Amino acid sequence: MKWRLRAAFWVALLAGFSMMSVAAYGETRLSIGTGGAAGVYNQIGASICRFLRMRHRDHDLRCRNVKKGGSVDNLRALREGTLEIAVVQSDLQHHAYHGASVFEAAGPHKELRSLFSVVPEAFTVIAGARADITTIRDLEGKRVNIGNRGSGQRVAMEVVMESFGWTFEDFESATEINSALQANQICRGNIDAAVYMVAHPNLSVREATASCDSVLVPVTGPEIDQLISDNQHFVKALIPADRYAANTAPVPSFGVTATVVATSATPPDVVYDVVKAVFENLEEMRTLLPVFANLNKEFMLSPYHAAPWHPGALRYFQEAGIM
Ligand code: GLU
């Protein structure tokens, strides 16, 4: 009798475990393309997966946050069908959809679909304390990390270089280091400055300002004003004060918006589950990280979207009465 009870106990326990693992890890692949480990895209992807796991009884998604090189890499992977969802800059969403800028050779990606916006991003210049860089113009002649290929900051930096009439020869050196490693390179004195298109606060700038007194450099001047008025995708931006140890005053720059996209090949049910998981956990997401503290629905549905809404996202917005 005793062994039977024991056997029944183990059978029930194992059945419970296997059901749990199916529910927790799901069957349908959902890869979310994000960015470098110290960036905010990585935190957005991780949060989406976290909320999906919390609601695992409602869906069968196996969510994976895939750290990639940034917006351009993500948009290429979406087009190739190796990602289901990605976080990308609003300007690059536009360029991919219309086949402009870095996507000119690839042509328009008309299957690109929009889910929602997340946070504003600012073109950020981080300089070593002893690099003698106080304005963006001072980057000339310095050792500057202009961003890895495949990142959004790299595309923005090329626009900035064009507006100052700079080529690679105008820097002592122009490196293409991944954003995750640039703070370390500044603090070791291997480079003088780095650029990053990113929301604040983030781990990369925190590392640079906490471990070696790096500073945020204002991105202003007539060239930048011209760049903003020539580019419908760039807006004036302000990195608020007190986000980092060394940053006591707000730092002006220009910026874009971090948006979440998919393609028409991503099933509406999958997108519906993703959007629902995020919007029904906004309260928790705001408390998760300081960079999410000001998340709000109006901004998330803001018109920074070149691609049409994904039907799965629309279904949720209509059902929830927010669109
Ligand atoms: N905006 C950057 C890019 O598109 C990524 C920023 C981040 O990872 O938070 O490459």
Tab-separated table of C-alpha atoms and ligand atoms in Angstrom:
chain	number	residue	atom	x	y	z
A	1	MET	CA	0.000	0.000	0.000
A	2	LYS	CA	2.779	2.308	1.078
A	3	TRP	CA	4.781	1.862	-2.150
A	4	ARG	CA	1.644	2.512	-4.181
A	5	LEU	CA	1.092	5.783	-2.433
A	6	ARG	CA	4.702	6.690	-2.952
A	7	ALA	CA	4.537	5.775	-6.660
A	8	ALA	CA	1.351	7.813	-7.084
A	9	PHE	CA	3.083	10.742	-5.408
A	10	TRP	CA	6.037	10.600	-7.815
A	11	VAL	CA	3.818	10.163	-10.863
A	12	ALA	CA	1.771	13.195	-9.858
A	13	LEU	CA	4.895	15.221	-9.134
A	14	LEU	CA	6.537	14.364	-12.466
A	15	ALA	CA	3.343	15.044	-14.389
A	16	GLY	CA	3.148	18.391	-12.637
A	17	PHE	CA	6.727	19.225	-13.570
A	18	SER	CA	6.348	18.285	-17.204
A	19	MET	CA	3.136	20.318	-17.534
A	20	MET	CA	4.875	23.264	-15.906
A	21	SER	CA	7.821	23.127	-18.253
A	22	VAL	CA	5.606	22.941	-21.338
A	23	ALA	CA	3.605	25.896	-20.089
A	24	ALA	CA	6.648	27.912	-19.038
A	25	TYR	CA	8.781	27.358	-22.084
A	26	GLY	CA	6.113	26.917	-24.730
A	27	GLU	CA	6.195	25.557	-28.244
A	28	THR	CA	6.091	28.565	-30.534
A	29	ARG	CA	9.403	30.306	-31.110
A	30	LEU	CA	9.507	34.017	-30.346
A	31	SER	CA	12.925	35.622	-30.865
A	32	ILE	CA	13.149	39.316	-29.977
A	33	GLY	CA	16.114	41.136	-31.520
A	34	THR	CA	17.623	43.764	-29.218
A	35	GLY	CA	21.046	45.431	-28.789
A	36	GLY	CA	24.261	45.409	-26.754
A	37	ALA	CA	24.269	43.999	-23.217
A	38	ALA	CA	24.586	47.434	-21.540
A	39	GLY	CA	21.816	49.052	-23.619
A	40	VAL	CA	18.114	49.614	-23.065
A	41	TYR	CA	16.911	47.436	-25.981
A	42	ASN	CA	18.293	44.445	-24.098
A	43	GLN	CA	16.216	45.504	-21.069
A	44	ILE	CA	13.111	45.947	-23.226
A	45	GLY	CA	13.519	42.437	-24.698
A	46	ALA	CA	14.179	40.922	-21.283
A	47	SER	CA	11.082	42.642	-19.837
A	48	ILE	CA	8.833	41.396	-22.650
A	49	CYS	CA	10.051	37.819	-22.098
A	50	ARG	CA	9.597	38.202	-18.340
A	51	PHE	CA	5.964	39.330	-18.704
A	52	LEU	CA	5.238	36.548	-21.164
A	53	ARG	CA	6.625	33.986	-18.709
A	54	MET	CA	4.420	35.424	-15.954
A	55	ARG	CA	1.380	34.783	-18.181
A	56	HIS	CA	2.588	31.427	-19.462
A	57	ARG	CA	-0.785	29.745	-18.936
A	58	ASP	CA	-2.352	31.980	-21.615
A	59	HIS	CA	-0.020	31.182	-24.522
A	60	ASP	CA	2.568	28.718	-25.824
A	61	LEU	CA	5.390	31.159	-26.629
A	62	ARG	CA	9.042	30.327	-25.991
A	63	CYS	CA	10.450	33.842	-25.668
A	64	ARG	CA	14.118	34.531	-26.331
A	65	ASN	CA	15.825	37.905	-25.983
A	66	VAL	CA	18.503	37.913	-28.715
A	67	LYS	CA	21.298	40.462	-28.195
A	68	LYS	CA	22.240	41.836	-31.611
A	69	GLY	CA	24.221	44.732	-33.043
A	70	GLY	CA	21.270	47.158	-32.902
A	71	SER	CA	18.541	48.562	-35.162
A	72	VAL	CA	20.082	47.911	-38.571
A	73	ASP	CA	21.029	44.312	-37.715
A	74	ASN	CA	17.540	43.751	-36.292
A	75	LEU	CA	15.756	45.121	-39.350
A	76	ARG	CA	17.894	42.938	-41.619
A	77	ALA	CA	17.182	39.844	-39.499
A	78	LEU	CA	13.431	40.580	-39.563
A	79	ARG	CA	13.589	40.767	-43.335
A	80	GLU	CA	15.498	37.471	-43.488
A	81	GLY	CA	12.926	35.876	-41.191
A	82	THR	CA	15.340	34.960	-38.388
A	83	LEU	CA	13.548	37.164	-35.824
A	84	GLU	CA	9.830	37.453	-35.072
A	85	ILE	CA	10.005	40.793	-33.239
A	86	ALA	CA	12.655	43.497	-32.786
A	87	VAL	CA	13.386	46.789	-31.068
A	88	VAL	CA	14.477	49.446	-33.595
A	89	GLN	CA	14.894	53.210	-33.861
A	90	SER	CA	11.960	55.110	-35.389
A	91	ASP	CA	14.177	56.691	-38.091
A	92	LEU	CA	15.455	53.281	-39.166
A	93	GLN	CA	11.964	51.790	-39.076
A	94	HIS	CA	11.071	54.463	-41.633
A	95	HIS	CA	14.172	53.823	-43.745
A	96	ALA	CA	13.617	50.049	-43.807
A	97	TYR	CA	9.933	50.368	-44.711
A	98	HIS	CA	10.655	52.820	-47.530
A	99	GLY	CA	14.000	51.372	-48.662
A	100	ALA	CA	15.933	54.550	-47.859
A	101	SER	CA	19.368	55.358	-46.358
A	102	VAL	CA	21.207	52.137	-45.374
A	103	PHE	CA	18.302	50.094	-46.797
A	104	GLU	CA	18.395	51.629	-50.254
A	105	ALA	CA	20.111	48.611	-51.826
A	106	ALA	CA	17.706	46.173	-50.132
A	107	GLY	CA	14.642	48.163	-51.267
A	108	PRO	CA	11.403	48.843	-49.349
A	109	HIS	CA	10.390	46.235	-46.762
A	110	LYS	CA	6.630	46.515	-47.154
A	111	GLU	CA	5.962	43.578	-44.797
A	112	LEU	CA	7.342	45.513	-41.810
A	113	ARG	CA	4.678	46.077	-39.128
A	114	SER	CA	4.511	48.306	-36.082
A	115	LEU	CA	3.624	47.250	-32.508
A	116	PHE	CA	4.304	50.222	-30.213
A	117	SER	CA	6.887	52.823	-29.123
A	118	VAL	CA	8.719	52.498	-25.839
A	119	VAL	CA	11.033	55.368	-24.824
A	120	PRO	CA	12.753	58.404	-26.390
A	121	GLU	CA	16.431	57.965	-27.272
A	122	ALA	CA	19.076	60.704	-27.374
A	123	PHE	CA	22.211	60.862	-29.494
A	124	THR	CA	24.706	60.668	-26.653
A	125	VAL	CA	28.380	61.652	-26.671
A	126	ILE	CA	30.352	60.231	-23.738
A	127	ALA	CA	33.885	61.613	-23.301
A	128	GLY	CA	36.735	60.666	-21.000
A	129	ALA	CA	37.379	63.184	-18.213
A	130	ARG	CA	40.827	64.082	-19.543
A	131	ALA	CA	39.937	64.040	-23.260
A	132	ASP	CA	39.339	67.804	-23.364
A	133	ILE	CA	36.018	67.451	-25.194
A	134	THR	CA	33.354	69.981	-24.192
A	135	THR	CA	31.354	70.343	-27.419
A	136	ILE	CA	30.581	67.897	-30.214
A	137	ARG	CA	32.937	69.852	-32.472
A	138	ASP	CA	35.842	68.814	-30.202
A	139	LEU	CA	35.515	65.230	-31.464
A	140	GLU	CA	37.599	66.335	-34.425
A	141	GLY	CA	41.142	64.945	-34.185
A	142	LYS	CA	40.207	62.577	-31.340
A	143	ARG	CA	39.987	58.788	-30.935
A	144	VAL	CA	36.244	58.219	-31.288
A	145	ASN	CA	34.105	55.084	-31.214
A	146	ILE	CA	31.652	55.819	-34.037
A	147	GLY	CA	29.606	52.663	-33.316
A	148	ASN	CA	29.566	49.108	-34.629
A	149	ARG	CA	28.146	48.477	-38.081
A	150	GLY	CA	24.551	47.334	-37.672
A	151	SER	CA	23.845	49.810	-34.878
A	152	GLY	CA	21.562	52.816	-35.011
A	153	GLN	CA	24.195	55.162	-33.537
A	154	ARG	CA	26.491	54.344	-36.445
A	155	VAL	CA	23.888	55.542	-38.973
A	156	ALA	CA	23.191	58.691	-36.910
A	157	MET	CA	26.922	59.360	-36.513
A	158	GLU	CA	27.371	59.240	-40.278
A	159	VAL	CA	24.642	61.882	-40.613
A	160	VAL	CA	26.389	63.988	-37.944
A	161	MET	CA	29.749	63.594	-39.711
A	162	GLU	CA	28.182	64.678	-42.956
A	163	SER	CA	26.746	67.822	-41.399
A	164	PHE	CA	30.187	68.784	-40.021
A	165	GLY	CA	31.853	67.799	-43.300
A	166	TRP	CA	33.947	65.138	-41.495
A	167	THR	CA	35.358	61.939	-42.951
A	168	PHE	CA	37.133	59.160	-40.996
A	169	GLU	CA	40.394	61.043	-41.590
A	170	ASP	CA	39.168	63.881	-39.389
A	171	PHE	CA	39.563	61.684	-36.302
A	172	GLU	CA	42.845	60.436	-34.900
A	173	SER	CA	41.093	57.082	-35.048
A	174	ALA	CA	37.518	55.903	-35.633
A	175	THR	CA	36.728	52.577	-33.941
A	176	GLU	CA	33.660	50.343	-34.392
A	177	ILE	CA	33.414	48.811	-30.929
A	178	ASN	CA	30.141	47.293	-29.710
A	179	SER	CA	28.262	49.568	-27.275
A	180	ALA	CA	28.659	46.994	-24.488
A	181	LEU	CA	32.446	47.525	-24.429
A	182	GLN	CA	32.800	51.253	-25.027
A	183	ALA	CA	32.627	52.469	-21.402
A	184	ASN	CA	35.514	50.180	-20.543
A	185	GLN	CA	37.546	51.462	-23.491
A	186	ILE	CA	36.980	55.090	-22.427
A	187	CYS	CA	37.957	54.364	-18.838
A	188	ARG	CA	41.112	52.499	-19.889
A	189	GLY	CA	42.075	55.532	-21.953
A	190	ASN	CA	42.061	53.552	-25.206
A	191	ILE	CA	39.560	55.950	-26.798
A	192	ASP	CA	38.629	59.580	-26.038
A	193	ALA	CA	34.904	59.398	-26.685
A	194	ALA	CA	32.018	57.247	-27.897
A	195	VAL	CA	28.603	57.933	-29.405
A	196	TYR	CA	25.429	56.066	-28.521
A	197	MET	CA	21.775	56.506	-29.555
A	198	VAL	CA	20.123	55.367	-26.359
A	199	ALA	CA	17.509	55.999	-23.667
A	200	HIS	CA	18.537	57.169	-20.192
A	201	PRO	CA	19.599	56.117	-17.680
A	202	ASN	CA	21.452	53.093	-19.071
A	203	LEU	CA	24.197	50.785	-17.838
A	204	SER	CA	26.779	51.863	-20.403
A	205	VAL	CA	26.790	55.554	-19.414
A	206	ARG	CA	26.495	54.587	-15.768
A	207	GLU	CA	29.636	52.471	-16.074
A	208	ALA	CA	31.560	55.252	-17.854
A	209	THR	CA	30.543	57.957	-15.386
A	210	ALA	CA	30.853	55.846	-12.218
A	211	SER	CA	34.129	54.081	-12.899
A	212	CYS	CA	36.175	56.962	-14.350
A	213	ASP	CA	34.416	60.364	-14.221
A	214	SER	CA	33.458	60.473	-17.908
A	215	VAL	CA	31.152	63.288	-18.971
A	216	LEU	CA	28.162	63.743	-21.271
A	217	VAL	CA	28.897	66.287	-23.997
A	218	PRO	CA	26.179	68.677	-25.311
A	219	VAL	CA	25.278	68.014	-28.955
A	220	THR	CA	24.400	71.515	-30.127
A	221	GLY	CA	25.370	74.207	-32.617
A	222	PRO	CA	24.227	75.471	-36.023
A	223	GLU	CA	25.158	72.171	-37.744
A	224	ILE	CA	22.948	70.218	-35.343
A	225	ASP	CA	20.053	72.711	-35.739
A	226	GLN	CA	20.345	72.274	-39.492
A	227	LEU	CA	20.468	68.485	-39.153
A	228	ILE	CA	17.252	68.492	-37.094
A	229	SER	CA	15.438	70.738	-39.564
A	230	ASP	CA	16.633	68.670	-42.562
A	231	ASN	CA	15.680	65.308	-40.997
A	232	GLN	CA	12.009	64.725	-40.281
A	233	HIS	CA	12.991	61.759	-38.051
A	234	PHE	CA	15.188	63.706	-35.635
A	235	VAL	CA	13.767	65.814	-32.830
A	236	LYS	CA	15.384	67.965	-30.165
A	237	ALA	CA	16.207	65.885	-27.089
A	238	LEU	CA	17.338	66.564	-23.542
A	239	ILE	CA	19.141	64.080	-21.318
A	240	PRO	CA	17.674	65.022	-17.925
A	241	ALA	CA	19.931	66.097	-15.059
A	242	ASP	CA	20.871	63.734	-12.234
A	243	ARG	CA	20.645	60.543	-14.224
A	244	TYR	CA	24.327	59.809	-13.527
A	245	ALA	CA	26.946	60.757	-10.965
A	246	ALA	CA	28.646	63.408	-13.120
A	247	ASN	CA	25.541	64.801	-14.776
A	248	THR	CA	24.151	67.663	-12.707
A	249	ALA	CA	22.666	69.730	-15.569
A	250	PRO	CA	20.453	68.578	-18.459
A	251	VAL	CA	22.404	67.818	-21.653
A	252	PRO	CA	20.842	68.939	-24.961
A	253	SER	CA	21.019	66.785	-28.092
A	254	PHE	CA	18.776	65.363	-30.811
A	255	GLY	CA	17.011	62.037	-30.767
A	256	VAL	CA	14.581	59.424	-32.018
A	257	THR	CA	12.195	56.880	-30.470
A	258	ALA	CA	12.755	53.225	-29.610
A	259	THR	CA	9.962	51.241	-31.284
A	260	VAL	CA	8.940	47.576	-31.362
A	261	VAL	CA	8.245	46.027	-34.766
A	262	ALA	CA	7.422	42.678	-36.391
A	263	THR	CA	6.548	41.602	-39.933
A	264	SER	CA	3.336	40.443	-41.549
A	265	ALA	CA	4.776	36.908	-41.238
A	266	THR	CA	4.667	37.133	-37.423
A	267	PRO	CA	1.300	35.519	-36.530
A	268	PRO	CA	-1.351	37.927	-35.155
A	269	ASP	CA	-1.873	35.677	-32.099
A	270	VAL	CA	1.817	35.959	-31.200
A	271	VAL	CA	1.819	39.742	-31.551
A	272	TYR	CA	-1.445	39.986	-29.603
A	273	ASP	CA	0.101	38.031	-26.695
A	274	VAL	CA	3.232	40.202	-26.723
A	275	VAL	CA	1.343	43.507	-26.786
A	276	LYS	CA	-1.089	42.319	-24.122
A	277	ALA	CA	1.748	41.113	-21.866
A	278	VAL	CA	3.409	44.540	-22.062
A	279	PHE	CA	0.332	46.773	-21.756
A	280	GLU	CA	-1.184	44.776	-18.899
A	281	ASN	CA	2.072	44.994	-16.943
A	282	LEU	CA	2.916	48.654	-17.544
A	283	GLU	CA	2.599	49.461	-13.860
A	284	GLU	CA	5.169	46.821	-12.983
A	285	MET	CA	7.413	47.753	-15.918
A	286	ARG	CA	7.593	51.366	-14.663
A	287	THR	CA	8.989	50.169	-11.354
A	288	LEU	CA	11.339	47.597	-12.893
A	289	LEU	CA	13.986	50.098	-14.090
A	290	PRO	CA	14.381	53.906	-13.894
A	291	VAL	CA	14.524	54.121	-17.719
A	292	PHE	CA	10.916	52.836	-17.823
A	293	ALA	CA	9.619	55.150	-15.066
A	294	ASN	CA	7.752	57.474	-17.472
A	295	LEU	CA	6.224	54.868	-19.766
A	296	ASN	CA	2.766	55.917	-20.844
A	297	LYS	CA	0.196	54.637	-23.296
A	298	GLU	CA	-0.159	57.892	-25.271
A	299	PHE	CA	3.544	57.941	-26.067
A	300	MET	CA	3.570	54.215	-26.820
A	301	LEU	CA	0.847	54.731	-29.429
A	302	SER	CA	2.485	57.928	-30.716
A	303	PRO	CA	2.777	58.502	-34.439
A	304	TYR	CA	6.490	57.611	-34.711
A	305	HIS	CA	5.587	54.680	-36.888
A	306	ALA	CA	6.266	54.477	-40.596
A	307	ALA	CA	5.102	50.865	-40.907
A	308	PRO	CA	1.374	50.035	-40.620
A	309	TRP	CA	0.116	48.612	-37.308
A	310	HIS	CA	0.328	44.857	-37.010
A	311	PRO	CA	-3.205	43.338	-36.940
A	312	GLY	CA	-2.368	41.465	-33.698
A	313	ALA	CA	-1.454	44.779	-32.007
A	314	LEU	CA	-4.567	46.509	-33.365
A	315	ARG	CA	-6.736	43.692	-32.009
A	316	TYR	CA	-5.369	44.251	-28.507
A	317	PHE	CA	-5.606	48.070	-28.660
A	318	GLN	CA	-9.235	47.895	-29.817
A	319	GLU	CA	-10.156	45.226	-27.284
A	320	ALA	CA	-8.568	47.292	-24.482
A	321	GLY	CA	-10.340	50.422	-25.746
A	322	ILE	CA	-7.100	52.423	-26.097
A	323	MET	CA	-7.346	53.006	-29.824
B	1	GLU	N1	19.629	52.697	-30.570
B	1	GLU	C1	20.651	51.684	-30.592
B	1	GLU	C2	20.634	50.978	-31.925
B	1	GLU	O1	19.669	51.007	-32.617
B	1	GLU	C3	20.485	50.657	-29.490
B	1	GLU	C4	20.285	51.219	-28.125
B	1	GLU	C5	20.093	50.192	-27.036
B	1	GLU	O2	20.541	49.056	-27.190
B	1	GLU	O3	19.470	50.543	-26.033
B	1	GLU	O4	21.585	50.368	-32.292
